[in-house]
mmCIF file of C-alpha atoms in Angstrom:
data_model
loop_
_atom_site.group_PDB
_atom_site.id
_atom_site.type_symbol
_atom_site.label_atom_id
_atom_site.label_comp_id
_atom_site.label_asym_id
_atom_site.label_seq_id
_atom_site.Cartn_x
_atom_site.Cartn_y
_atom_site.Cartn_z
ATOM 1 C CA MET A 1 124.693 125.520 84.622
ATOM 2 C CA PRO A 2 121.139 125.929 83.222
ATOM 3 C CA GLU A 3 118.936 128.430 84.994
ATOM 4 C CA LEU A 4 116.372 126.810 87.255
ATOM 5 C CA PRO A 5 112.682 127.616 86.632
ATOM 6 C CA PRO A 6 111.026 129.825 89.254
ATOM 7 C CA PRO A 7 109.511 128.013 92.254
ATOM 8 C CA ILE A 8 105.833 127.154 92.341
ATOM 9 C CA THR A 9 104.061 128.849 95.240
ATOM 10 C CA VAL A 10 101.240 126.788 96.727
ATOM 11 C CA VAL A 11 98.832 128.943 98.709
ATOM 12 C CA GLY A 12 96.327 127.406 101.093
ATOM 13 C CA ILE A 13 93.043 129.274 101.172
ATOM 14 C CA GLY A 14 89.940 128.753 103.296
ATOM 15 C CA ALA A 15 86.253 129.515 102.904
ATOM 16 C CA ASP A 16 86.994 132.953 104.383
ATOM 17 C CA GLY A 17 88.850 133.745 101.164
ATOM 18 C CA TRP A 18 91.124 136.758 100.714
ATOM 19 C CA SER A 19 90.425 138.192 104.165
ATOM 20 C CA GLY A 20 91.715 135.054 105.851
ATOM 21 C CA LEU A 21 95.075 135.002 104.063
ATOM 22 C CA SER A 22 98.301 136.114 105.692
ATOM 23 C CA ALA A 23 100.252 139.065 104.284
ATOM 24 C CA VAL A 24 102.819 136.620 102.878
ATOM 25 C CA SER A 25 100.165 134.607 101.028
ATOM 26 C CA ARG A 26 98.529 137.746 99.638
ATOM 27 C CA ALA A 27 101.853 139.074 98.409
ATOM 28 C CA ALA A 28 102.591 135.758 96.659
ATOM 29 C CA LEU A 29 99.300 135.890 94.797
ATOM 30 C CA GLU A 30 99.651 139.581 93.936
ATOM 31 C CA SER A 31 103.063 138.977 92.370
ATOM 32 C CA ALA A 32 102.059 135.832 90.438
ATOM 33 C CA GLU A 33 101.733 135.861 86.662
ATOM 34 C CA VAL A 34 99.517 132.756 86.584
ATOM 35 C CA VAL A 35 97.224 131.370 89.298
ATOM 36 C CA ILE A 36 95.829 127.838 88.975
ATOM 37 C CA GLY A 37 92.938 126.612 91.128
ATOM 38 C CA SER A 38 89.380 125.377 91.137
ATOM 39 C CA PRO A 39 86.731 127.795 89.859
ATOM 40 C CA ARG A 40 85.467 128.233 93.442
ATOM 41 C CA GLN A 41 88.935 129.088 94.729
ATOM 42 C CA LEU A 42 89.699 131.492 91.885
ATOM 43 C CA GLU A 43 86.477 133.388 92.592
ATOM 44 C CA LEU A 44 87.743 134.120 96.122
ATOM 45 C CA LEU A 45 90.533 136.338 94.754
ATOM 46 C CA PRO A 46 89.776 140.056 94.214
ATOM 47 C CA THR A 47 90.422 141.141 90.634
ATOM 48 C CA ASP A 48 91.942 144.466 91.657
ATOM 49 C CA ALA A 49 94.615 142.827 93.847
ATOM 50 C CA VAL A 50 95.346 139.679 91.840
ATOM 51 C CA THR A 51 95.873 140.544 88.184
ATOM 52 C CA ALA A 52 97.441 137.210 87.165
ATOM 53 C CA GLU A 53 96.033 135.001 84.426
ATOM 54 C CA ARG A 54 93.561 132.607 86.040
ATOM 55 C CA VAL A 55 93.541 128.962 84.989
ATOM 56 C CA ALA A 56 90.936 126.504 86.302
ATOM 57 C CA TRP A 57 91.890 122.885 86.853
ATOM 58 C CA PRO A 58 90.255 120.558 84.329
ATOM 59 C CA SER A 59 88.588 117.296 85.322
ATOM 60 C CA PRO A 60 90.080 114.778 85.901
ATOM 61 C CA LEU A 61 92.691 116.869 87.688
ATOM 62 C CA ARG A 62 95.686 114.614 88.308
ATOM 63 C CA PRO A 63 96.478 113.672 84.671
ATOM 64 C CA ALA A 64 96.429 117.364 83.739
ATOM 65 C CA VAL A 65 98.956 118.501 86.364
ATOM 66 C CA PRO A 66 102.244 117.798 84.490
ATOM 67 C CA GLY A 67 101.037 119.479 81.297
ATOM 68 C CA LEU A 68 99.728 122.618 82.987
ATOM 69 C CA LEU A 69 102.871 123.039 85.078
ATOM 70 C CA ALA A 70 105.058 122.590 81.999
ATOM 71 C CA GLU A 71 102.972 125.087 80.026
ATOM 72 C CA HIS A 72 103.608 127.825 82.593
ATOM 73 C CA ALA A 73 107.072 126.693 83.762
ATOM 74 C CA ASP A 74 108.815 129.993 82.905
ATOM 75 C CA ARG A 75 106.277 132.237 84.610
ATOM 76 C CA ARG A 76 105.692 133.120 88.251
ATOM 77 C CA LEU A 77 103.137 130.460 89.083
ATOM 78 C CA ALA A 78 100.868 130.150 92.121
ATOM 79 C CA VAL A 79 98.552 127.217 92.849
ATOM 80 C CA LEU A 80 95.566 127.502 95.171
ATOM 81 C CA ALA A 81 94.748 124.685 97.600
ATOM 82 C CA SER A 82 91.987 124.195 100.125
ATOM 83 C CA GLY A 83 93.331 124.745 103.639
ATOM 84 C CA ASP A 84 96.627 122.959 104.206
ATOM 85 C CA PRO A 85 97.966 121.914 100.754
ATOM 86 C CA MET A 86 99.915 118.994 102.240
ATOM 87 C CA PHE A 87 96.918 117.453 104.056
ATOM 88 C CA PHE A 88 94.853 115.460 101.548
ATOM 89 C CA GLY A 89 95.549 118.348 99.159
ATOM 90 C CA ILE A 90 97.098 119.213 95.810
ATOM 91 C CA GLY A 91 100.490 119.690 97.470
ATOM 92 C CA ARG A 92 101.242 115.967 97.410
ATOM 93 C CA THR A 93 100.529 115.692 93.682
ATOM 94 C CA LEU A 94 102.689 118.737 92.940
ATOM 95 C CA ALA A 95 105.587 117.405 95.021
ATOM 96 C CA GLU A 96 105.403 114.045 93.237
ATOM 97 C CA THR A 97 105.319 115.800 89.846
ATOM 98 C CA VAL A 98 108.074 118.420 90.128
ATOM 99 C CA GLY A 99 109.818 117.508 93.386
ATOM 100 C CA PRO A 100 109.412 119.175 96.790
ATOM 101 C CA GLU A 101 112.437 121.423 96.175
ATOM 102 C CA ARG A 102 110.425 123.278 93.492
ATOM 103 C CA LEU A 103 107.607 124.141 95.879
ATOM 104 C CA ARG A 104 107.058 127.011 98.280
ATOM 105 C CA VAL A 105 104.077 125.998 100.408
ATOM 106 C CA LEU A 106 102.086 128.578 102.378
ATOM 107 C CA PRO A 107 99.495 126.640 104.393
ATOM 108 C CA HIS A 108 96.185 127.833 105.798
ATOM 109 C CA PRO A 109 94.429 126.093 108.741
ATOM 110 C CA SER A 110 92.860 122.899 107.412
ATOM 111 C CA ALA A 111 89.159 122.123 107.715
ATOM 112 C CA VAL A 112 90.159 119.405 110.175
ATOM 113 C CA SER A 113 91.940 121.896 112.439
ATOM 114 C CA LEU A 114 88.982 124.280 112.270
ATOM 115 C CA ALA A 115 86.508 121.465 113.013
ATOM 116 C CA CYS A 116 88.442 120.327 116.091
ATOM 117 C CA ALA A 117 88.585 123.943 117.253
ATOM 118 C CA ARG A 118 84.798 124.272 116.907
ATOM 119 C CA LEU A 119 84.061 120.956 118.622
ATOM 120 C CA GLY A 120 86.753 121.029 121.295
ATOM 121 C CA TRP A 121 88.131 117.695 120.099
ATOM 122 C CA PRO A 122 91.874 116.913 120.434
ATOM 123 C CA LEU A 123 93.185 116.654 116.899
ATOM 124 C CA GLU A 124 95.775 113.995 117.708
ATOM 125 C CA ALA A 125 93.052 111.684 119.081
ATOM 126 C CA THR A 126 90.664 112.087 116.135
ATOM 127 C CA GLU A 127 90.893 109.855 113.063
ATOM 128 C CA VAL A 128 90.453 111.519 109.674
ATOM 129 C CA VAL A 129 88.935 109.753 106.661
ATOM 130 C CA SER A 130 88.735 111.351 103.238
ATOM 131 C CA LEU A 131 85.888 110.425 100.893
ATOM 132 C CA VAL A 132 87.050 112.870 98.231
ATOM 133 C CA GLY A 133 87.634 110.676 95.201
ATOM 134 C CA ARG A 134 87.425 107.548 97.372
ATOM 135 C CA PRO A 135 84.685 104.899 97.743
ATOM 136 C CA LEU A 136 82.211 105.301 100.608
ATOM 137 C CA ASP A 137 83.199 101.865 101.977
ATOM 138 C CA THR A 138 86.615 103.317 102.858
ATOM 139 C CA LEU A 139 84.909 104.616 106.008
ATOM 140 C CA ALA A 140 84.055 101.108 107.240
ATOM 141 C CA LEU A 141 87.604 100.391 108.418
ATOM 142 C CA ALA A 142 87.435 103.284 110.916
ATOM 143 C CA LEU A 143 84.189 102.216 112.589
ATOM 144 C CA HIS A 144 84.823 101.258 116.210
ATOM 145 C CA PRO A 145 82.554 101.886 119.224
ATOM 146 C CA GLY A 146 83.191 105.098 121.113
ATOM 147 C CA ARG A 147 85.528 106.611 118.526
ATOM 148 C CA ARG A 148 85.423 110.106 117.033
ATOM 149 C CA LEU A 149 85.933 110.581 113.303
ATOM 150 C CA LEU A 150 86.255 113.509 110.929
ATOM 151 C CA VAL A 151 85.163 112.765 107.378
ATOM 152 C CA LEU A 152 86.135 114.974 104.434
ATOM 153 C CA SER A 153 83.032 115.092 102.218
ATOM 154 C CA ALA A 154 82.994 114.662 98.466
ATOM 155 C CA ASP A 155 79.917 116.883 98.010
ATOM 156 C CA ALA A 156 76.607 117.956 99.496
ATOM 157 C CA THR A 157 75.166 114.423 99.369
ATOM 158 C CA THR A 158 77.965 112.837 101.429
ATOM 159 C CA PRO A 159 76.415 113.413 104.902
ATOM 160 C CA ALA A 160 73.261 111.481 103.991
ATOM 161 C CA THR A 161 75.200 108.609 102.397
ATOM 162 C CA VAL A 162 77.508 108.423 105.430
ATOM 163 C CA ALA A 163 74.470 108.343 107.740
ATOM 164 C CA ALA A 164 73.019 105.469 105.701
ATOM 165 C CA LEU A 165 76.293 103.524 105.828
ATOM 166 C CA LEU A 166 76.580 103.974 109.601
ATOM 167 C CA THR A 167 73.034 102.709 110.060
ATOM 168 C CA GLU A 168 73.658 99.714 107.803
ATOM 169 C CA ARG A 169 76.829 98.825 109.727
ATOM 170 C CA GLY A 170 75.127 98.914 113.137
ATOM 171 C CA PHE A 171 76.051 102.448 114.195
ATOM 172 C CA GLY A 172 72.633 104.021 113.726
ATOM 173 C CA THR A 173 72.813 105.838 117.092
ATOM 174 C CA ALA A 174 75.986 107.690 116.052
ATOM 175 C CA ARG A 175 75.831 111.483 116.381
ATOM 176 C CA LEU A 176 76.706 113.464 113.253
ATOM 177 C CA HIS A 177 77.761 117.100 113.145
ATOM 178 C CA VAL A 178 78.011 118.519 109.626
ATOM 179 C CA LEU A 179 80.154 121.657 109.527
ATOM 180 C CA GLU A 180 79.560 123.662 106.350
ATOM 181 C CA GLN A 181 81.841 126.368 104.915
ATOM 182 C CA LEU A 182 84.185 126.425 107.895
ATOM 183 C CA GLY A 183 85.658 129.897 108.383
ATOM 184 C CA HIS A 184 83.110 131.615 106.141
ATOM 185 C CA THR A 185 80.652 134.227 107.401
ATOM 186 C CA GLU A 186 77.898 131.748 106.419
ATOM 187 C CA GLU A 187 79.404 128.874 108.365
ATOM 188 C CA ARG A 188 76.695 126.479 109.548
ATOM 189 C CA ARG A 189 76.441 123.399 111.758
ATOM 190 C CA LEU A 190 73.848 120.631 111.365
ATOM 191 C CA ASP A 191 73.355 117.936 114.020
ATOM 192 C CA GLY A 192 71.490 114.644 114.098
ATOM 193 C CA ARG A 193 71.623 110.872 114.463
ATOM 194 C CA ALA A 194 72.630 108.567 111.642
ATOM 195 C CA GLU A 195 69.484 106.408 111.744
ATOM 196 C CA ASP A 196 67.123 109.363 111.302
ATOM 197 C CA TRP A 197 69.315 111.992 109.642
ATOM 198 C CA PRO A 198 66.865 114.877 109.079
ATOM 199 C CA HIS A 199 68.723 117.326 106.863
ATOM 200 C CA PRO A 200 68.545 117.672 103.061
ATOM 201 C CA PRO A 201 71.778 118.286 101.098
ATOM 202 C CA GLY A 202 73.287 121.658 101.952
ATOM 203 C CA ALA A 203 76.590 123.290 101.051
ATOM 204 C CA PRO A 204 78.950 121.124 98.976
ATOM 205 C CA LEU A 205 81.894 122.372 101.070
ATOM 206 C CA ASN A 206 81.380 120.451 104.298
ATOM 207 C CA LEU A 207 83.043 118.189 106.819
ATOM 208 C CA ILE A 208 81.308 115.485 108.888
ATOM 209 C CA ALA A 209 82.214 114.938 112.545
ATOM 210 C CA ILE A 210 81.036 111.580 113.912
ATOM 211 C CA GLU A 211 80.666 110.364 117.503
ATOM 212 C CA LEU A 212 80.191 106.629 117.057
ATOM 213 C CA GLY A 213 78.827 105.500 120.430
ATOM 214 C CA ASP A 214 77.619 101.867 120.571
ATOM 215 C CA GLY A 215 78.040 99.467 117.673
ATOM 216 C CA PRO A 216 79.605 96.183 116.605
ATOM 217 C CA ARG A 217 83.133 95.647 117.839
ATOM 218 C CA GLY A 218 85.800 94.909 115.234
ATOM 219 C CA SER A 219 89.404 93.763 115.494
ATOM 220 C CA LEU A 220 92.530 95.587 114.360
ATOM 221 C CA VAL A 221 94.710 92.470 114.072
ATOM 222 C CA PRO A 222 94.701 89.645 111.500
ATOM 223 C CA GLY A 223 92.425 86.704 112.151
ATOM 224 C CA LEU A 224 88.906 88.059 111.625
ATOM 225 C CA PRO A 225 86.124 85.530 112.255
ATOM 226 C CA ASP A 226 85.496 83.290 109.266
ATOM 227 C CA ASP A 227 81.902 84.513 109.031
ATOM 228 C CA ALA A 228 83.182 88.027 108.312
ATOM 229 C CA TYR A 229 83.673 86.762 104.758
ATOM 230 C CA GLU A 230 81.254 85.544 102.135
ATOM 231 C CA SER A 231 82.728 82.291 100.869
ATOM 232 C CA ASP A 232 82.049 79.110 98.941
ATOM 233 C CA GLY A 233 84.505 77.268 101.188
ATOM 234 C CA GLN A 234 87.660 78.597 99.521
ATOM 235 C CA LEU A 235 88.814 80.522 102.579
ATOM 236 C CA THR A 236 92.029 80.520 104.585
ATOM 237 C CA LYS A 237 90.591 79.773 108.024
ATOM 238 C CA ARG A 238 90.964 82.190 110.910
ATOM 239 C CA HIS A 239 93.849 80.701 112.908
ATOM 240 C CA VAL A 240 95.909 79.747 109.850
ATOM 241 C CA ARG A 241 95.153 83.169 108.361
ATOM 242 C CA ALA A 242 96.486 84.951 111.449
ATOM 243 C CA ALA A 243 99.674 82.883 111.339
ATOM 244 C CA THR A 244 100.027 83.496 107.599
ATOM 245 C CA LEU A 245 99.687 87.266 107.936
ATOM 246 C CA ALA A 246 102.253 87.244 110.746
ATOM 247 C CA THR A 247 104.673 85.461 108.416
ATOM 248 C CA LEU A 248 103.928 87.786 105.491
ATOM 249 C CA ALA A 249 104.633 90.731 107.879
ATOM 250 C CA PRO A 250 102.858 93.633 106.123
ATOM 251 C CA SER A 251 104.570 97.014 106.321
ATOM 252 C CA PRO A 252 103.324 100.457 105.200
ATOM 253 C CA GLY A 253 103.623 101.046 101.458
ATOM 254 C CA GLU A 254 104.322 97.412 100.553
ATOM 255 C CA LEU A 255 102.521 95.507 97.787
ATOM 256 C CA LEU A 256 101.171 91.964 98.172
ATOM 257 C CA TRP A 257 100.234 89.509 95.455
ATOM 258 C CA ASP A 258 97.516 87.168 96.760
ATOM 259 C CA VAL A 259 97.644 84.352 94.215
ATOM 260 C CA GLY A 260 94.587 82.104 94.183
ATOM 261 C CA GLY A 261 92.546 84.632 96.132
ATOM 262 C CA GLY A 262 89.559 82.397 96.978
ATOM 263 C CA SER A 263 87.554 84.719 99.222
ATOM 264 C CA GLY A 264 90.280 87.382 99.392
ATOM 265 C CA SER A 265 90.882 87.088 103.133
ATOM 266 C CA ILE A 266 94.684 87.300 103.012
ATOM 267 C CA ALA A 267 94.702 90.385 100.769
ATOM 268 C CA VAL A 268 91.907 92.033 102.767
ATOM 269 C CA GLU A 269 93.683 91.640 106.096
ATOM 270 C CA TRP A 270 96.994 92.716 104.576
ATOM 271 C CA LEU A 271 95.305 95.979 103.527
ATOM 272 C CA ARG A 272 93.638 96.394 106.912
ATOM 273 C CA ALA A 273 97.088 96.369 108.549
ATOM 274 C CA HIS A 274 97.834 99.918 107.322
ATOM 275 C CA ARG A 275 96.164 102.428 105.013
ATOM 276 C CA ASP A 276 99.295 102.636 102.830
ATOM 277 C CA CYS A 277 99.501 98.878 102.210
ATOM 278 C CA GLN A 278 98.638 97.755 98.691
ATOM 279 C CA ALA A 279 97.418 94.408 97.378
ATOM 280 C CA VAL A 280 96.396 92.583 94.221
ATOM 281 C CA SER A 281 94.258 89.457 94.459
ATOM 282 C CA ILE A 282 94.513 87.074 91.504
ATOM 283 C CA GLU A 283 91.619 84.653 91.069
ATOM 284 C CA ARG A 284 90.781 82.597 87.988
ATOM 285 C CA ASP A 285 87.080 82.110 88.797
ATOM 286 C CA PRO A 286 84.963 85.200 87.894
ATOM 287 C CA VAL A 287 82.337 84.495 90.583
ATOM 288 C CA ARG A 288 84.989 84.256 93.268
ATOM 289 C CA ALA A 289 86.731 87.358 91.928
ATOM 290 C CA GLU A 290 83.481 89.306 92.296
ATOM 291 C CA ARG A 291 83.067 87.927 95.816
ATOM 292 C CA ILE A 292 86.601 89.044 96.726
ATOM 293 C CA ALA A 293 85.789 92.614 95.682
ATOM 294 C CA HIS A 294 82.575 92.509 97.725
ATOM 295 C CA ASN A 295 84.396 91.220 100.822
ATOM 296 C CA ALA A 296 87.037 93.914 100.473
ATOM 297 C CA ALA A 297 84.415 96.676 100.293
ATOM 298 C CA ARG A 298 82.449 95.351 103.290
ATOM 299 C CA LEU A 299 85.603 95.171 105.394
ATOM 300 C CA GLY A 300 86.739 98.708 104.612
ATOM 301 C CA VAL A 301 89.413 98.155 101.949
ATOM 302 C CA PRO A 302 87.705 98.768 98.581
ATOM 303 C CA ARG A 303 91.115 99.746 97.194
ATOM 304 C CA LEU A 304 91.958 96.035 96.751
ATOM 305 C CA ARG A 305 92.697 95.381 93.082
ATOM 306 C CA VAL A 306 91.175 92.138 91.834
ATOM 307 C CA VAL A 307 92.569 90.492 88.700
ATOM 308 C CA THR A 308 90.489 87.739 87.101
ATOM 309 C CA GLY A 309 92.784 85.271 85.368
ATOM 310 C CA ARG A 310 94.819 82.119 85.706
ATOM 311 C CA ALA A 311 98.286 82.377 87.225
ATOM 312 C CA PRO A 312 101.064 82.492 86.202
ATOM 313 C CA ALA A 313 99.871 84.105 82.937
ATOM 314 C CA ALA A 314 97.777 86.697 84.842
ATOM 315 C CA LEU A 315 100.869 87.889 86.729
ATOM 316 C CA ALA A 316 102.751 89.167 83.697
ATOM 317 C CA GLU A 317 101.765 92.860 83.776
ATOM 318 C CA LEU A 318 101.488 93.345 87.543
ATOM 319 C CA PRO A 319 103.798 95.707 89.476
ATOM 320 C CA THR A 320 106.708 94.162 91.383
ATOM 321 C CA PRO A 321 105.535 92.739 94.714
ATOM 322 C CA ASP A 322 107.156 93.050 98.123
ATOM 323 C CA ALA A 323 105.413 89.866 99.252
ATOM 324 C CA VAL A 324 103.601 86.989 97.571
ATOM 325 C CA PHE A 325 101.102 84.599 99.101
ATOM 326 C CA ILE A 326 100.116 81.470 97.196
ATOM 327 C CA GLY A 327 96.993 79.905 98.592
ATOM 328 C CA GLY A 328 96.064 77.657 95.693
ATOM 329 C CA GLY A 329 97.245 76.197 92.413
ATOM 330 C CA LEU A 330 100.789 75.466 93.592
ATOM 331 C CA THR A 331 101.234 72.616 91.129
ATOM 332 C CA ALA A 332 100.364 74.785 88.122
ATOM 333 C CA PRO A 333 103.410 74.663 85.820
ATOM 334 C CA GLY A 334 105.744 77.590 86.420
ATOM 335 C CA LEU A 335 103.683 79.240 89.176
ATOM 336 C CA LEU A 336 106.246 79.100 91.986
ATOM 337 C CA GLU A 337 109.049 79.987 89.594
ATOM 338 C CA SER A 338 107.162 83.035 88.269
ATOM 339 C CA CYS A 339 106.279 84.309 91.737
ATOM 340 C CA TRP A 340 109.829 83.842 93.035
ATOM 341 C CA ALA A 341 111.298 85.590 89.986
ATOM 342 C CA ALA A 342 108.872 88.510 90.294
ATOM 343 C CA LEU A 343 109.692 89.231 93.942
ATOM 344 C CA ARG A 344 111.970 92.153 94.628
ATOM 345 C CA PRO A 345 115.234 91.282 96.446
ATOM 346 C CA GLY A 346 114.422 90.897 100.128
ATOM 347 C CA GLY A 347 110.759 90.185 99.375
ATOM 348 C CA ARG A 348 108.863 87.394 101.117
ATOM 349 C CA LEU A 349 107.047 84.420 99.637
ATOM 350 C CA VAL A 350 104.590 82.379 101.705
ATOM 351 C CA ALA A 351 102.777 79.330 100.338
ATOM 352 C CA ASN A 352 100.161 77.156 102.070
ATOM 353 C CA THR A 353 98.893 73.733 101.063
ATOM 354 C CA VAL A 354 96.938 70.769 102.404
ATOM 355 C CA THR A 355 97.805 68.229 99.664
ATOM 356 C CA LEU A 356 100.708 65.786 99.653
ATOM 357 C CA GLU A 357 101.621 66.680 96.068
ATOM 358 C CA SER A 358 102.005 70.376 96.838
ATOM 359 C CA GLU A 359 103.733 69.575 100.136
ATOM 360 C CA ALA A 360 106.359 67.625 98.214
ATOM 361 C CA LEU A 361 106.877 70.637 95.955
ATOM 362 C CA LEU A 362 107.276 72.996 98.928
ATOM 363 C CA THR A 363 109.711 70.576 100.548
ATOM 364 C CA GLU A 364 111.839 70.692 97.409
ATOM 365 C CA TRP A 365 111.782 74.512 97.363
ATOM 366 C CA TYR A 366 112.726 74.507 101.036
ATOM 367 C CA ARG A 367 115.711 72.299 100.166
ATOM 368 C CA ARG A 368 116.757 74.646 97.341
ATOM 369 C CA HIS A 369 116.095 78.057 98.906
ATOM 370 C CA GLY A 370 115.962 77.541 102.652
ATOM 371 C CA GLY A 371 113.513 79.623 104.624
ATOM 372 C CA GLU A 372 111.090 77.969 107.023
ATOM 373 C CA LEU A 373 108.880 74.919 106.557
ATOM 374 C CA VAL A 374 106.182 74.460 109.193
ATOM 375 C CA LYS A 375 103.011 72.456 109.721
ATOM 376 C CA LEU A 376 100.030 74.288 111.186
ATOM 377 C CA ALA A 377 97.433 72.136 112.932
ATOM 378 C CA VAL A 378 94.227 73.401 114.541
ATOM 379 C CA ALA A 379 91.662 71.357 116.454
ATOM 380 C CA HIS A 380 88.267 72.515 117.733
ATOM 381 C CA ALA A 381 86.372 71.159 120.717
ATOM 382 C CA VAL A 382 83.081 69.533 119.594
ATOM 383 C CA PRO A 383 80.366 67.430 121.255
ATOM 384 C CA VAL A 384 81.005 63.677 121.276
ATOM 385 C CA GLY A 385 77.821 62.162 122.589
ATOM 386 C CA GLY A 386 77.460 63.549 126.085
ATOM 387 C CA PHE A 387 81.126 64.472 126.201
ATOM 388 C CA THR A 388 83.525 66.787 124.380
ATOM 389 C CA GLY A 389 86.359 65.859 122.035
ATOM 390 C CA TRP A 390 88.714 67.362 119.516
ATOM 391 C CA ARG A 391 87.943 67.617 115.813
ATOM 392 C CA GLN A 392 91.140 68.077 113.833
ATOM 393 C CA ALA A 393 91.110 70.351 110.803
ATOM 394 C CA MET A 394 93.273 69.375 107.840
ATOM 395 C CA PRO A 395 96.858 70.330 108.710
ATOM 396 C CA VAL A 396 98.394 73.068 106.574
ATOM 397 C CA THR A 397 101.982 72.908 105.355
ATOM 398 C CA GLN A 398 103.504 76.353 105.005
ATOM 399 C CA TRP A 399 106.769 77.314 103.357
ATOM 400 C CA SER A 400 108.103 80.834 103.699
ATOM 401 C CA ALA A 401 111.335 82.408 102.511
ATOM 402 C CA ALA A 402 112.897 85.788 101.797
ATOM 403 C CA LYS A 403 114.442 86.278 98.373
ATOM 404 C CA PRO A 404 118.173 86.973 98.726
ATOM 405 C CA ASP A 405 119.630 90.273 97.556
ATOM 406 C CA THR A 406 122.037 88.415 95.283
ATOM 407 C CA PRO A 407 121.307 85.400 93.019
ATOM 408 C CA GLN A 408 121.534 82.113 94.913
ATOM 409 C CA GLU A 409 122.613 78.829 93.399
ATOM 410 C CA ASP A 410 120.380 75.832 93.982
ATOM 411 C CA ALA A 411 121.576 73.345 96.564
ATOM 412 C CA SER A 412 122.864 70.195 94.958
#
C-alpha cells in the first residue's frame, strides 16, 4: 500500500495574530516545513517561532490551489485562514481539492462570531452575506425591514458602497456599524446611517453590521409582482409564474435551464428560492438577454448565467440540468427532444404555451411520456362601465413530467 502524504493543517488566525492562537495551533505552525497564506497573514507569524518556508497565495487564488498543494505534497504543510477556515474561508476550497480526510482544521473565532459578541446579537438570528469576490447586488436578496445583517467586506471601500446600495433600495435610514480589525489592539467601530454615511475608507479588514429598520417589503416566495421586472411584454405573469415555480420545485444545489428566458423571471425566482440554487437563462435576443441580467442583479441574484443564443444549438455546452423550463420557442425543431435528452434521470421538465400549435405538441408529449397536462386560467376584475367584470387572460397550457431513471419506450 502506497504511503499517504502528510495531512494539511489549516490554521485559523485572527487580527490578534500569534497571541490569539491556541497552543495546538502554535505547535502546528512551529512544526510546519511550509506555510501558505496571504501576505498579511504570513506577517502575523514571528520569525523566531515559525521557521518554515513562507509562500504567499498568488492572485487569482483558486486556480493556483491544486498546483501549490501538489508542489509541497511531501512536506509538512500548514495553510493560514482568516478566522474559521470552514466559514466562507479557504477550507472549503482545500476540502474540494484534496478531500476532507486530508485536512486537519484548527479554527479560530470567525469575524462573525466576534461581531455578534461585540454587538450582543444572537448569531443564529443574524443573516450573513459575503461580498468577498461577489457582486454588490448579492446583498439585495437579504434586504427586509427590521432585519439584522452581517456583511463580510471585500475591502476598505465596501462600507460606502453598501451604504449607497441601501439608500438606493429604500433603506436609507438603516444603521451601519463597521467593525475594523476585530480582535486586534487597534480594533475600531464606526457608526452611521446609510443615507448620510460620514466615514472615509478605513481599514481593509472590516465587517459591516446592518440594522435595516423601515424599507420596502419584499416576498420570499415565487410570484413577485410583474412590475418587479423590466420587460418588453415577454414575461411569465405573476400567478402563472408562481404555479410554474411550484411545479419546477427548486431544491438547494439544483441547476435550472430557463429556455426562452424573456425577462428572466423564472430563473430569477428559482435562484431566490435558495442561495445554493443555480440557473442558466437562454435567450436568443441580445437586448432581452441584457435585460435578464439586469433584472437578476436588481432582485439579488446576479449569479444568474445568461447565454445569448438560439436553442437548441445554444444548449450544447451547458452543464446537465436538474430541471428545464421552456417558456418560448416550443415548435423549434428538436428543442423538446434536446431538453428531454439533456435532463438527468429524475429531472423535471415544465413547458408553458398559449398557442394551439404548441399545445398540440405538448399533448403529444403527454401521450408519449405521461406527466401532468394542465390549463392555467387567470381572470382579473376590471371596470365595465359603472360596474365590475372579469377580464380573462390568455389561458396557459402547461405540461410537466419527470424523466424516468430508466429509458422509456414511447406509447404506441
